[in-house]
Tab-separated table of C-alpha atoms in Angstrom:
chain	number	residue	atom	x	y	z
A	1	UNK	CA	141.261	30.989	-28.878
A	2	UNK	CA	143.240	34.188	-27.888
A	3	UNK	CA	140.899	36.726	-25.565
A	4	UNK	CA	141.504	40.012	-25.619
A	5	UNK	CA	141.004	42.074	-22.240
A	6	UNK	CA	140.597	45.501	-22.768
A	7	UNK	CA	140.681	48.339	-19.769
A	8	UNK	CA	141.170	52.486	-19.674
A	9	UNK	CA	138.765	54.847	-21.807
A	10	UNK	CA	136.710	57.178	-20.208
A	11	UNK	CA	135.364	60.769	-20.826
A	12	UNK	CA	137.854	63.696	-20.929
A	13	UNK	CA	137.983	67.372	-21.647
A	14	UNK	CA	139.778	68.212	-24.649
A	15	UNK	CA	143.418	68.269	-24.628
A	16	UNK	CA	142.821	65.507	-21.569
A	17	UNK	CA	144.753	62.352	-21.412
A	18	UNK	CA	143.671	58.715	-20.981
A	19	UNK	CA	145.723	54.913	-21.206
A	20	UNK	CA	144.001	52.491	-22.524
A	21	UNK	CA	145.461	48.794	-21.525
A	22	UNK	CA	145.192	45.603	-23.148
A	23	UNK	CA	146.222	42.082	-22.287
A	24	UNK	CA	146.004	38.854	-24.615
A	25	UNK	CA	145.537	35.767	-22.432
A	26	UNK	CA	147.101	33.147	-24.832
A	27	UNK	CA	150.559	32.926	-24.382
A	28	UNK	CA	151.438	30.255	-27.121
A	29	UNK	CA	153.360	32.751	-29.007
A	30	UNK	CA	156.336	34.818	-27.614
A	31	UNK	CA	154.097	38.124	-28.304
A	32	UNK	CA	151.723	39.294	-31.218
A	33	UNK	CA	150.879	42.211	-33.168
A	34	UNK	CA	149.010	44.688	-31.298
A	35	UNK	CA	146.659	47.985	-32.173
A	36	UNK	CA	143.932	49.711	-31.918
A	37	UNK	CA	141.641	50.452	-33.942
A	38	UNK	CA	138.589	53.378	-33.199
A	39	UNK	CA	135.054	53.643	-35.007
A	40	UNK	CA	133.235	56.874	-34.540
A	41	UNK	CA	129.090	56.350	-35.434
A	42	UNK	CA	128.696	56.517	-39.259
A	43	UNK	CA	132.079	56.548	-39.941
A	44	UNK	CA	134.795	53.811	-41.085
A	45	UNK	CA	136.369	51.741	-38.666
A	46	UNK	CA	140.294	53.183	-38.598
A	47	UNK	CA	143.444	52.158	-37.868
A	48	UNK	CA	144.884	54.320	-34.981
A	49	UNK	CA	148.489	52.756	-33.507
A	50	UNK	CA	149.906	48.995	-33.982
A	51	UNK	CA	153.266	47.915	-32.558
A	52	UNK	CA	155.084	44.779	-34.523
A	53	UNK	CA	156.604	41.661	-33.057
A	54	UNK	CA	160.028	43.590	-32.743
A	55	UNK	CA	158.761	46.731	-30.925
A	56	UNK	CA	158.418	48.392	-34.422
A	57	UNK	CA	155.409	51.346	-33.927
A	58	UNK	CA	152.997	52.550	-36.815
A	59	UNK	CA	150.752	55.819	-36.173
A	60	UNK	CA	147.632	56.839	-38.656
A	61	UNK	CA	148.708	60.591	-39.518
A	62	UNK	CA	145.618	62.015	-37.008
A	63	UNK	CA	147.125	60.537	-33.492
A	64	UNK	CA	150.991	61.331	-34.841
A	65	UNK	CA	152.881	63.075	-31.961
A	66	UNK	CA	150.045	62.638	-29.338
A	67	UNK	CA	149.348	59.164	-29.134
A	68	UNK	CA	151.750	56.151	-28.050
A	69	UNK	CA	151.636	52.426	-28.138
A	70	UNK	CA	153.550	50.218	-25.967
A	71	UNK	CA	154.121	47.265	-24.806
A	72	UNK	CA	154.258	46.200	-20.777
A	73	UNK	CA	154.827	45.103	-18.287
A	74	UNK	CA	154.677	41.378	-20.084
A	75	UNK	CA	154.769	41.174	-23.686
A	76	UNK	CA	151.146	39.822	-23.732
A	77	UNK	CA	150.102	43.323	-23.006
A	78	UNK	CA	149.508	46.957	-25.251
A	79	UNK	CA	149.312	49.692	-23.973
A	80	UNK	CA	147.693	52.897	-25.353
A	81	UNK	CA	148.525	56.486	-24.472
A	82	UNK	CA	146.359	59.129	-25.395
A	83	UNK	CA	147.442	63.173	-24.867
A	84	UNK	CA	146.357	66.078	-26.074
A	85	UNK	CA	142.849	64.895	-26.563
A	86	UNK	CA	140.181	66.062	-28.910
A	87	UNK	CA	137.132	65.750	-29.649
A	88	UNK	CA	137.496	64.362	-33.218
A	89	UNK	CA	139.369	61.412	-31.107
A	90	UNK	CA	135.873	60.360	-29.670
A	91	UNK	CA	135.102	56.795	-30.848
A	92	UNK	CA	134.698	53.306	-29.777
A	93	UNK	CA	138.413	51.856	-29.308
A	94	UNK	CA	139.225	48.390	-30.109
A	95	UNK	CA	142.350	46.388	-29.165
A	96	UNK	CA	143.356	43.749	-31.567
A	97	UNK	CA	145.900	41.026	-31.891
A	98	UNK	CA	147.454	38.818	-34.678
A	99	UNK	CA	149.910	35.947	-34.892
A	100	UNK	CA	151.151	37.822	-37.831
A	101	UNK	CA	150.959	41.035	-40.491
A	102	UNK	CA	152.090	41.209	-43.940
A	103	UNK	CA	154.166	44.455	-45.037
A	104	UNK	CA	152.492	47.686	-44.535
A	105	UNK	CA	149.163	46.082	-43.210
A	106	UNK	CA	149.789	46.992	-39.677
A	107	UNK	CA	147.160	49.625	-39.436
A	108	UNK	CA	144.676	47.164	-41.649
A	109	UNK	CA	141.872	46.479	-39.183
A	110	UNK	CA	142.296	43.100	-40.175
A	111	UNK	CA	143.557	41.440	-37.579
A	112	UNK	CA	142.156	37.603	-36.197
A	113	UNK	CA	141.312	38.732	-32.834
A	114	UNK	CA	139.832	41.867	-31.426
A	115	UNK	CA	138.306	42.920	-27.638
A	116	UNK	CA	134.979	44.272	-27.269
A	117	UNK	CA	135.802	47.938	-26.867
A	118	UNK	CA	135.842	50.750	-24.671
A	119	UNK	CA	134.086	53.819	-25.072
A	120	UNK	CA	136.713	57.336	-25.394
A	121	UNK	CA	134.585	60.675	-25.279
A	122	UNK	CA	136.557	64.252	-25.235
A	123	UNK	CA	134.300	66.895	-24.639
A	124	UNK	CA	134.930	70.468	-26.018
């Protein structure tokens, strides 16, 4: 089964920046679909960046402009750059991967495999 490892996060000031990293250890298929997805407490569970089997990258409306996914230095790994940090960004983050997405699903948080999280926290 695909593991997800999952590294960056952190506490911040606002308009801080922080990476956050993740690597999927199965390499049985040339690369996946990767995102993350962030869940603040009482709120929904949200779709924040994905990037598509052909580098393709989808942004929810909130992170447009300030966040960027990536791929790197193997195609196994995501990578996650945060700037211009605020505090409405403060959740749980969650990498996830899937073999496959269907059209406009990319930002579903749907996918088969996700990591355990890592804890983002900007501070006024």
């Amino acid at each position: 089964r695909l593991r997800l490892t999952e590294s960056g996060g952190g506490s911040v000031e606002s308009g801080g920046s922080l990476t956050l990293s993740c690597v999927a250890s199965d390499t049985t298929y040339d690369t996946y679909y990767m995102a993350w997805f962030r869940q603040a407490p009482g709120k929904a569970r949200e779709g924040v960046a994905a990037i598509d089997l052909w580098g393709g990258t989808y942004y929810a409306d909130s992170v447009k402009g300030r966040f960027t996914i990536s791929r790197g230095p193997t195609k196994h790994t995501a990578n996650l750059q945060m700037d211009n940090l605020k505090p409405e960004d403060t959740a749980m983050y969650y990498c996830a991967a899937d073999e496959g997405r269907g059209p406009s699903r990319e930002l579903v948080p749907t996918y088969n495999y996700e990591a355990q999280g890592t804890q983002v926290t900007v501070s006024e």
